[in-house]
mmCIF file of C-alpha atoms in Angstrom:
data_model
loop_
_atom_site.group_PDB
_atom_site.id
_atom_site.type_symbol
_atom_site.label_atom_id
_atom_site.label_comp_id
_atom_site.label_asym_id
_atom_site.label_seq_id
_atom_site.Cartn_x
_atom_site.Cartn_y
_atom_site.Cartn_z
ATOM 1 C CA UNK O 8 -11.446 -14.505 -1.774
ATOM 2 C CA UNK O 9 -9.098 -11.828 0.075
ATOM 3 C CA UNK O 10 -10.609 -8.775 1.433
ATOM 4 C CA UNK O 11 -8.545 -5.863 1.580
ATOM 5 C CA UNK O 12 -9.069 -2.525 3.965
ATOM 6 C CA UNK O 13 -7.054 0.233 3.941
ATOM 7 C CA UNK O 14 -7.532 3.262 7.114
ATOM 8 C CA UNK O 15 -4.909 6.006 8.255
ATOM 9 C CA UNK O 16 -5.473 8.041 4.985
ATOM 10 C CA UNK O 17 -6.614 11.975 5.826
ATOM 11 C CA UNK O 18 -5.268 15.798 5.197
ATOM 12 C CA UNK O 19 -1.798 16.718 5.945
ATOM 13 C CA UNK O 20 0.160 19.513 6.044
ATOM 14 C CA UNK O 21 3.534 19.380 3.142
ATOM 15 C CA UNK O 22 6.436 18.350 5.703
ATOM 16 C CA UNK O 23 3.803 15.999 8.018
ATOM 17 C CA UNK O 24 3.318 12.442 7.995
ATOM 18 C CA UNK O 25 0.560 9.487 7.927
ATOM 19 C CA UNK O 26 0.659 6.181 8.722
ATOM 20 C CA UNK O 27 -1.678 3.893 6.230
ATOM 21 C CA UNK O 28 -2.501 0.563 7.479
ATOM 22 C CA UNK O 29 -4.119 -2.295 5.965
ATOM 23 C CA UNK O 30 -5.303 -5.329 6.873
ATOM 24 C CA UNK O 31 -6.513 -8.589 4.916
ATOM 25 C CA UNK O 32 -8.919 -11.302 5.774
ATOM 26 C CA UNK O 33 -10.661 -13.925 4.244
ATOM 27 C CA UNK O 34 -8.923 -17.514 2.116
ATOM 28 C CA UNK O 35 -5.764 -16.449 3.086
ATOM 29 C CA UNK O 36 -3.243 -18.808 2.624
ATOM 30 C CA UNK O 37 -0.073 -17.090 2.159
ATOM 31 C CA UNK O 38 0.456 -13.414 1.055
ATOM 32 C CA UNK O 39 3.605 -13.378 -1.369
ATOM 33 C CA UNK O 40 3.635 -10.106 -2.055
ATOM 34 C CA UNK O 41 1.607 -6.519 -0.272
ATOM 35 C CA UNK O 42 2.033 -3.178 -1.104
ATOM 36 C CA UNK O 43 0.517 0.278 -1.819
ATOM 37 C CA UNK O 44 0.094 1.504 -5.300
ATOM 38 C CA UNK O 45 -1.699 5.368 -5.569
ATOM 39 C CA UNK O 46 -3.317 7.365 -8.069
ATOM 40 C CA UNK O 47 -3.769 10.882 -8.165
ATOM 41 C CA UNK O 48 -6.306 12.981 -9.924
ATOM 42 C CA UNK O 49 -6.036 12.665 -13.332
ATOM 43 C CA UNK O 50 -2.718 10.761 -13.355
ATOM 44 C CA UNK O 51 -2.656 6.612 -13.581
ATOM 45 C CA UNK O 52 -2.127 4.353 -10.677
ATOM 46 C CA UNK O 53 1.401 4.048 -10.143
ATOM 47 C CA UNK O 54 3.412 2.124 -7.932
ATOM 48 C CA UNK O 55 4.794 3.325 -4.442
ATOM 49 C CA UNK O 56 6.105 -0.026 -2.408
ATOM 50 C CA UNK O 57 5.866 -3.378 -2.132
ATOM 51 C CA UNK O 58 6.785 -6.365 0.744
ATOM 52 C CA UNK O 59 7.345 -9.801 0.421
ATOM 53 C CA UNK O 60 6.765 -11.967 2.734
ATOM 54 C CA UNK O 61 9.774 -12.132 3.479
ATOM 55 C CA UNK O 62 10.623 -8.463 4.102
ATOM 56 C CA UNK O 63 12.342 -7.435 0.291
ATOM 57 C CA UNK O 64 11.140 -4.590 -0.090
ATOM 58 C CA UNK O 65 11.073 -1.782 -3.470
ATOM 59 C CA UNK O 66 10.328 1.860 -3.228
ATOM 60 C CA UNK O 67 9.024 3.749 -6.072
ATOM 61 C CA UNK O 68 11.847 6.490 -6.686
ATOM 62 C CA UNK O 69 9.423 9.247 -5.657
ATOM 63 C CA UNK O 70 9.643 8.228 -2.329
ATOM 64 C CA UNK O 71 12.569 6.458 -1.282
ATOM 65 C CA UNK O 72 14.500 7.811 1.556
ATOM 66 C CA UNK O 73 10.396 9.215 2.959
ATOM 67 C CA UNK O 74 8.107 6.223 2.955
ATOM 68 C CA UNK O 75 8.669 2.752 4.600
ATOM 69 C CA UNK O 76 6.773 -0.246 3.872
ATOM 70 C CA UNK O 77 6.171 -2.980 6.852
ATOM 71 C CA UNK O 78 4.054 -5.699 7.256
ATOM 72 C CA UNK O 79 2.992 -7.861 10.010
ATOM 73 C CA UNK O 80 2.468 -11.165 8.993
ATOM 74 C CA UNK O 81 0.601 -12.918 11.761
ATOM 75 C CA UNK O 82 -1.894 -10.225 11.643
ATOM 76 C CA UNK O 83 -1.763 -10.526 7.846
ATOM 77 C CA UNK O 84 -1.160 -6.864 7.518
ATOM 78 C CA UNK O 85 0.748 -4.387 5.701
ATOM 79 C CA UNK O 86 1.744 -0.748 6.719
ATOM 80 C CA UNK O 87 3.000 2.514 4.890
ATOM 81 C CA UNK O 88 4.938 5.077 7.251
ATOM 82 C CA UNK O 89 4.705 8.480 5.196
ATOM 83 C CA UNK O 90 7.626 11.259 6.267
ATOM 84 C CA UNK O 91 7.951 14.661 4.913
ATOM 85 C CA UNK O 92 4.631 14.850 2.491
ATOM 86 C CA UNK O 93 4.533 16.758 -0.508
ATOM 87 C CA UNK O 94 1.683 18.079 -2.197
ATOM 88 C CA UNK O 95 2.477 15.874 -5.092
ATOM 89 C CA UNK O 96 1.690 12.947 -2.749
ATOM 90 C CA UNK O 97 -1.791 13.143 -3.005
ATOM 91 C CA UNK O 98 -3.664 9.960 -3.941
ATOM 92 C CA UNK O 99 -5.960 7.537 -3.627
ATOM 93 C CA UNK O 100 -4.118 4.665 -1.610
ATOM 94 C CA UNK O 101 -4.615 1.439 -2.483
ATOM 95 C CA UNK O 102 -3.184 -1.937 -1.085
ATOM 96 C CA UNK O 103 -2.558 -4.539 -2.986
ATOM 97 C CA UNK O 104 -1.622 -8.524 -1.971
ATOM 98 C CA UNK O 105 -0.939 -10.966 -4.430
ATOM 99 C CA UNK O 106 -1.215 -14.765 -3.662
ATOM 100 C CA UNK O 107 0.224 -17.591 -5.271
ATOM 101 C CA UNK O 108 -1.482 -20.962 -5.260
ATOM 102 C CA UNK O 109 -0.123 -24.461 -6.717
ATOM 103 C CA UNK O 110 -2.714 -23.508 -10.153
ATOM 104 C CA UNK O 111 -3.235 -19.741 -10.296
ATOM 105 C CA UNK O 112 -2.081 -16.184 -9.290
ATOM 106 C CA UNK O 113 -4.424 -14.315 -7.142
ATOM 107 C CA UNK O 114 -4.462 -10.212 -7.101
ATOM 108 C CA UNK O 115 -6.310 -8.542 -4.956
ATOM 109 C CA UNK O 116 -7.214 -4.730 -3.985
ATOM 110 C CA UNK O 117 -8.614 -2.538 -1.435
ATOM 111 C CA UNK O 118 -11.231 0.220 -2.220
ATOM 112 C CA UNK O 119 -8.192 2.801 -1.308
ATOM 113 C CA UNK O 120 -7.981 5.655 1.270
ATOM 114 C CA UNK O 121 -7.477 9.121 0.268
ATOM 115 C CA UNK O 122 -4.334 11.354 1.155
ATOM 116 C CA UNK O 123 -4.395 14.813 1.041
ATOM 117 C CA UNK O 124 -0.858 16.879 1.197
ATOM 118 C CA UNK O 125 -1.514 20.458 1.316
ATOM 119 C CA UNK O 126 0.987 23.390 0.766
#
């Protein structure tokens, strides 16, 4: 098992910016694929970016050109550098790290960290 945990969430002001970080632990063996999915109240969880472990990255429309994605793979870590929030940013922030072994496909989550945008 991979354990995920996410910090850096909290409230911002619309125009501010947050830096998410999370970091995974446990049978790690080699992270494919991290990223951040979200979901806001009421709305489903929707994509924002993922990494591989190589460094491709993909960017949810919503917030290409304000979020990067990064990851540090020695420390087994991924990272989410929010620019100019938006109210309509708020979520629940989730990481995500996928794992492929020679026999099966392993997903895994963190319990997600909350971002506030306020107007």
């Amino acid at each position: 098992q991979v354990q995920l945990v996410e910090s850096g969430g909290g409230l911002v002001q619309a125009g501010g910016s947050l830096r998410l970080s999370c970091a995974a632990s446990g049978s790690i063996v080699s992270l494919n694929v991290m990223g951040w999915y979200r979901q806001a109240p009421g709305k489903q969880r929707e994509l924002v970016a993922t990494i591989t472990i190589g460094g491709t990255t993909t960017y949810a429309d919503s917030v290409k050109g304000r979020f990067t994605i990064s990851r540090d793979n020695a420390k087994n870590s991924v990272y989410l550098q929010m620019n100019s929030l938006k109210p309509e940013d708020t979520a629940v922030y989730y990481c995500t790290a996928v794992q492929i072994r020679v026999a099966r496909v392993e997903d895994y989550w963190g319990q997600g960290t909350r971002v506030t945008v306020s107007s």
